[in-house]
Coordinates of C-alpha atoms and ligand atoms in Angstrom, one line a residue:
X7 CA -31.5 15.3 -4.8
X8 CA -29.8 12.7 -2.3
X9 CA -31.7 9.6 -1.6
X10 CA -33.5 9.5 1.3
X11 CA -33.0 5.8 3.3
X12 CA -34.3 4.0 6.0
X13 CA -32.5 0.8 6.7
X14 CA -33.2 -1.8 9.2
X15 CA -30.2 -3.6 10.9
X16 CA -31.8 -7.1 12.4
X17 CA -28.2 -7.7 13.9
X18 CA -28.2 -11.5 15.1
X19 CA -32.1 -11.4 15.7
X20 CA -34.8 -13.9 14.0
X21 CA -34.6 -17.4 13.2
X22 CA -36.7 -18.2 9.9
X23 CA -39.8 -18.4 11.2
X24 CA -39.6 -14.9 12.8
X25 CA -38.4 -13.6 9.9
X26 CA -40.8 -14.9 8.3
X27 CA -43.4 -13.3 10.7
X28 CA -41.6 -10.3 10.8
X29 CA -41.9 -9.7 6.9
X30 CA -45.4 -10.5 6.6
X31 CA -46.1 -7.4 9.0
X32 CA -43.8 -4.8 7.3
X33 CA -45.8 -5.5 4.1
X34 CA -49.1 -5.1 5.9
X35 CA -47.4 -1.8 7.7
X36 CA -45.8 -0.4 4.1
X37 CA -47.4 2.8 2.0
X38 CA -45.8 4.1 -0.6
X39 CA -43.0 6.3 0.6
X40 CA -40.3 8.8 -1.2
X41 CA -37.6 7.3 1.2
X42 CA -36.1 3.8 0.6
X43 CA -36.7 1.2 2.5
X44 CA -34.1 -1.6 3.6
X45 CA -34.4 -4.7 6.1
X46 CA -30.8 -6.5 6.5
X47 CA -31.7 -9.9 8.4
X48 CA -29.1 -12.7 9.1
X49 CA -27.3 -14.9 6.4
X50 CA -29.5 -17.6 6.8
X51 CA -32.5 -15.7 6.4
X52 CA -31.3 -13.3 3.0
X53 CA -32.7 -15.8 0.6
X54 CA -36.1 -16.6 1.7
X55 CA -36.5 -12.9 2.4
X56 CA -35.1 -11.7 -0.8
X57 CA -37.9 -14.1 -2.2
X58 CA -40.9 -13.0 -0.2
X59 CA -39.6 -9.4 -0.9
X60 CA -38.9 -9.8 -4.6
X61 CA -41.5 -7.5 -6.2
X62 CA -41.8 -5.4 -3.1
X63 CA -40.4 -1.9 -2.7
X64 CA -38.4 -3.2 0.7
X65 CA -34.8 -3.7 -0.6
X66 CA -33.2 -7.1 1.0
X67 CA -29.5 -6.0 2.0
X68 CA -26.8 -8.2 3.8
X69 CA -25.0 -7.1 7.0
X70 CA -21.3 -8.0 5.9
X71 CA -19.1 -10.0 3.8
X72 CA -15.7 -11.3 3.4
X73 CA -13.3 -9.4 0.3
X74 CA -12.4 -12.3 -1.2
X75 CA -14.0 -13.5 -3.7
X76 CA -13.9 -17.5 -2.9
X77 CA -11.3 -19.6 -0.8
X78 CA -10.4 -21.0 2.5
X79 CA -12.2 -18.9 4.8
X80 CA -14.2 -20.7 6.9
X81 CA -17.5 -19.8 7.9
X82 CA -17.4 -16.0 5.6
X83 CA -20.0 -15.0 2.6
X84 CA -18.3 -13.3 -0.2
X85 CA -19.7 -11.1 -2.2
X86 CA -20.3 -12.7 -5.5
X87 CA -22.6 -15.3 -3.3
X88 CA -24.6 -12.4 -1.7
X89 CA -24.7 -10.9 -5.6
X90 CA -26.1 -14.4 -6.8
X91 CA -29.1 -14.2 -4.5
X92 CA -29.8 -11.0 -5.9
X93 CA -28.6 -9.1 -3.1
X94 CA -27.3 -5.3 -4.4
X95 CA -26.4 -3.7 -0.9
X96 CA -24.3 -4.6 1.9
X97 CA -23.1 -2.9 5.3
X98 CA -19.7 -2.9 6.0
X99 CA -18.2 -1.1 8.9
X100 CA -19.9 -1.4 11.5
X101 CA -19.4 -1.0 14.8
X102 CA -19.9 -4.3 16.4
X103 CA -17.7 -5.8 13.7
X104 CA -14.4 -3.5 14.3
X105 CA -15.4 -4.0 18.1
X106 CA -15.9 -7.6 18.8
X107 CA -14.8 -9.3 15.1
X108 CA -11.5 -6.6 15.4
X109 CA -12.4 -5.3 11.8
X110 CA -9.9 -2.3 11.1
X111 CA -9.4 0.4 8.3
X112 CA -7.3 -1.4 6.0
X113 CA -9.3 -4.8 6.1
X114 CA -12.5 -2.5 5.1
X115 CA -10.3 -0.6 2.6
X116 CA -10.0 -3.9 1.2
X117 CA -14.2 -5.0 1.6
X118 CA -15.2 -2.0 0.4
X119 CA -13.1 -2.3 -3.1
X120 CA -14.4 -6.1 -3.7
X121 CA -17.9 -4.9 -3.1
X122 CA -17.6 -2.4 -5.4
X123 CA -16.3 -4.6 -8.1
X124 CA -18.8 -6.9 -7.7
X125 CA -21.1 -4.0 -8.4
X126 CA -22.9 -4.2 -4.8
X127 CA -23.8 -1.0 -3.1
X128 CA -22.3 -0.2 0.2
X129 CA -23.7 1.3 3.4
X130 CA -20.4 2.6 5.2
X131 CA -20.7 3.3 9.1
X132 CA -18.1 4.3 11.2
X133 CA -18.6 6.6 14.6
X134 CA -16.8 7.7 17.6
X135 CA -16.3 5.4 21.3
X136 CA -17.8 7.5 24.4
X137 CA -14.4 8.5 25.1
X138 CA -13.1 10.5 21.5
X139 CA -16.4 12.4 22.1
X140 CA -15.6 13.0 26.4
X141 CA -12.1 13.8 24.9
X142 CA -13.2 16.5 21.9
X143 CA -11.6 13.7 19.1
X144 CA -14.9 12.8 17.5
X145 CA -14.7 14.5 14.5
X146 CA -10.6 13.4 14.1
X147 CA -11.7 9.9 14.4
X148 CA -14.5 9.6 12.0
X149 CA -12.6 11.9 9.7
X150 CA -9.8 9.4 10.1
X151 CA -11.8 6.6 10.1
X152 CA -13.7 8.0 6.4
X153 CA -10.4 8.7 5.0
X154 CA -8.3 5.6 5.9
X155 CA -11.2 3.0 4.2
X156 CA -12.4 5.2 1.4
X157 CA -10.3 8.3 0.2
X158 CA -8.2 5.5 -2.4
X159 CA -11.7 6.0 -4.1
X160 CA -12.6 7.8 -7.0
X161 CA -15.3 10.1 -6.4
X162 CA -17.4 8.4 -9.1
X163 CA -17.6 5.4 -6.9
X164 CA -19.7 7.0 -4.4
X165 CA -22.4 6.7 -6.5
X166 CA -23.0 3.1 -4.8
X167 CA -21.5 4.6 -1.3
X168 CA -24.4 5.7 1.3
X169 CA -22.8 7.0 5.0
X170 CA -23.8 5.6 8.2
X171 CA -22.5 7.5 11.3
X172 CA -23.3 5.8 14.4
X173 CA -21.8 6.7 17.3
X174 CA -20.9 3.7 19.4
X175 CA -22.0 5.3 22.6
X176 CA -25.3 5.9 21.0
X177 CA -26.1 2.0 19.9
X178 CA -28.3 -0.1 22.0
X179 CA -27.8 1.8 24.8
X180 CA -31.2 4.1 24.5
X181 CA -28.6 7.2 24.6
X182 CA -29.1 9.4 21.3
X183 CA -27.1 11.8 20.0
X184 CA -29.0 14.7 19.7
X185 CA -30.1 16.4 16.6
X186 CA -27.7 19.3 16.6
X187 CA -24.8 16.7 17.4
X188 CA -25.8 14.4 14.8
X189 CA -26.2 17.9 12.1
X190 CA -22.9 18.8 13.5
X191 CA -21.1 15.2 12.5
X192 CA -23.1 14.9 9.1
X193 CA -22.2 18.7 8.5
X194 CA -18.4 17.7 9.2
X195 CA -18.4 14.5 7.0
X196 CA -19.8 16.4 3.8
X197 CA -17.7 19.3 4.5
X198 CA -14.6 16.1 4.6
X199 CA -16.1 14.9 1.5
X200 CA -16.1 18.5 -0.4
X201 CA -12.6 19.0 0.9
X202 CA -11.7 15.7 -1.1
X203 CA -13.9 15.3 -3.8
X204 CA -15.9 18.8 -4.1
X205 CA -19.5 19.8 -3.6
X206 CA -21.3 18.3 -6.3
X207 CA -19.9 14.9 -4.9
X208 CA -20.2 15.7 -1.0
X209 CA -24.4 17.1 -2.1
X210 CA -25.1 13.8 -3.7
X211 CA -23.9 11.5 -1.1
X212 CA -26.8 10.3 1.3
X213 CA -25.5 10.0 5.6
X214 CA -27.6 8.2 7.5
X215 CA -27.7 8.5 11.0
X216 CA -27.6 5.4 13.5
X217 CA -28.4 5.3 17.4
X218 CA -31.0 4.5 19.2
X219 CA -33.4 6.0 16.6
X220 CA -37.3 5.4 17.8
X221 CA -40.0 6.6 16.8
X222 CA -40.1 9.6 18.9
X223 CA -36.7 11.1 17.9
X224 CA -37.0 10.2 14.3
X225 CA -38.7 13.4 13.2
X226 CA -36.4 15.8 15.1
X227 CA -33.3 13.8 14.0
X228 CA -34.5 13.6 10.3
X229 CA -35.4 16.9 10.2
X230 CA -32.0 18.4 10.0
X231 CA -30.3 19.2 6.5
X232 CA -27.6 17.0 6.8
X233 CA -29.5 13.6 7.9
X234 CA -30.8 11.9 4.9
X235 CA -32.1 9.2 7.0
X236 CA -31.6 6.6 9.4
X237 CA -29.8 3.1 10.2
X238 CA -32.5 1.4 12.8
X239 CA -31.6 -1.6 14.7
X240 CA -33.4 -2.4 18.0
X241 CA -36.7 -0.5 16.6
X242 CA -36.0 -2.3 13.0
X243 CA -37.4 -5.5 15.1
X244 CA -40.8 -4.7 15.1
X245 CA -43.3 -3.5 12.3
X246 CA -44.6 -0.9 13.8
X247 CA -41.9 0.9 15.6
X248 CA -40.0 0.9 12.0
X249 CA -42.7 1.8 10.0
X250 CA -43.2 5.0 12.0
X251 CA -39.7 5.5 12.0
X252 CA -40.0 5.9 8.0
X253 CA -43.3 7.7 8.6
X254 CA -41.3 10.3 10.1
X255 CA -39.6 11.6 7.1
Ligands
13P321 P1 -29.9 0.7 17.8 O1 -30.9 1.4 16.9 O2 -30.4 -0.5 18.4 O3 -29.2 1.7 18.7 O4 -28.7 0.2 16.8 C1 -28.2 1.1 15.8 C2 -27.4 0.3 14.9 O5 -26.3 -0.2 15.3 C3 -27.8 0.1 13.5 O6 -26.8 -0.4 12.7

């Protein structure tokens, strides 16, 4: 069975004491739930919150690092110092990095392995621009996008690889993709995964689905076979909205 996941992106949102605020309210929202559940605030935040969330089912996770593993690079986290906080997941990939940080293939191809060696689970997203899907190249460029930072893999590694598609024209802008478009993608990826790897790999490895997710298009979007959850970031930011998000599995 894959894992189900529902993983809260906080982006650059929350100074300490929000966090702090924000925290308190998730516990008081959680029940016990098959998914998992994952909040991924800020750098400066990851330790306090790792602390308060210690014995707590809510997984702490960190929204990027660096591949090396120490040296001159001013201002970056690497991933032994997210692993010595007792952080096990990261996201890599993501949109707004190769958008506005100019993060490409090969420099993820290159975070992804030192994640992996330092034993850290990875949440991989990748997704089309507005213009591959207006064009009919969505599925080449997330294919390309999945092959160029992860097919050096073997296919025992993706035991500690969880998908993220998130179609750029789909984030922050209130525009979702709609549940057939998003079953269509996930059912291209696994089918991209089988065509590598095989089928018992491409079953067992969990795509979420990230967009504009709320909590009155999680059910729909959830529902279909090939969505094993969801990466949440504007509705992550408040209790409520993201516990009914996870309430909709
Ligand atoms: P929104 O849910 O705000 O569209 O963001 C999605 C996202 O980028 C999660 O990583």
């Amino acid at each position: 069975m894959r894992k189900q996941i529902v993983a809260g992106n906080w982006k650059m949102n929350n100074d300490l004491a929000q966090t702090e605020t924000l925290i308190t309210e998730l516990k008081m929202q959680y029940s016990p739930q098959d998914a998992e559940i994952m909040i991924a605030p800020s750098f400066t935040n990851l330790w306090q919150s790792f602390n308060t969330l210690k014995d707590h089912a809510i997984e702490v996770i960190a929204q990027n690092m660096h591949f090396a593993e120490s040296g001159a690079y001013t201002g970056e986290v690497s991933a032994s110092m997210l692993k010595s906080i007792g952080i096990q997941t990261v996201i890599l990939g993501h949109s707004e990095r190769r958008a506005f940080f100019y993060e490409t293939d090969e420099l993820l191809a290159k975070k992804v392995n030192a994640a992996l060696q330092n034993g850290l689970r990875i949440i991989f997203c990748f997704g089309e621009e507005l213009k591959d899907r207006k064009s009919g190249n969505h599925e080449s460029v997330v294919e390309s996008q999945i092959k160029n930072a992860l097919f050096h893999l073997e296919a025992s590694a993706f035991e500690n690889i969880v998908l993220a598609y998130e179609p750029v024209w789909a984030i922050g802008t209130g525009e979702t993709a709609s549940p057939e478009q998003a079953q269509d993608m996930h059912a291209f990826i696994r089918k991209t995964l089988a065509n590598k790897y095989g089928k018992e790999t491409s079953e067992s490895i969990s795509i979420l689905y990230g967009g504009s997710v709320k909590p009155n298009n999680a059910k729909e979007i959830f529902g279909k076979p090939d969505v094993d959850g969801g990466l949440i970031g504007g509705a992550s930011l408040n209790a409520e909205d993201f516990f009914a998000i996870v309430n909709a599995f």
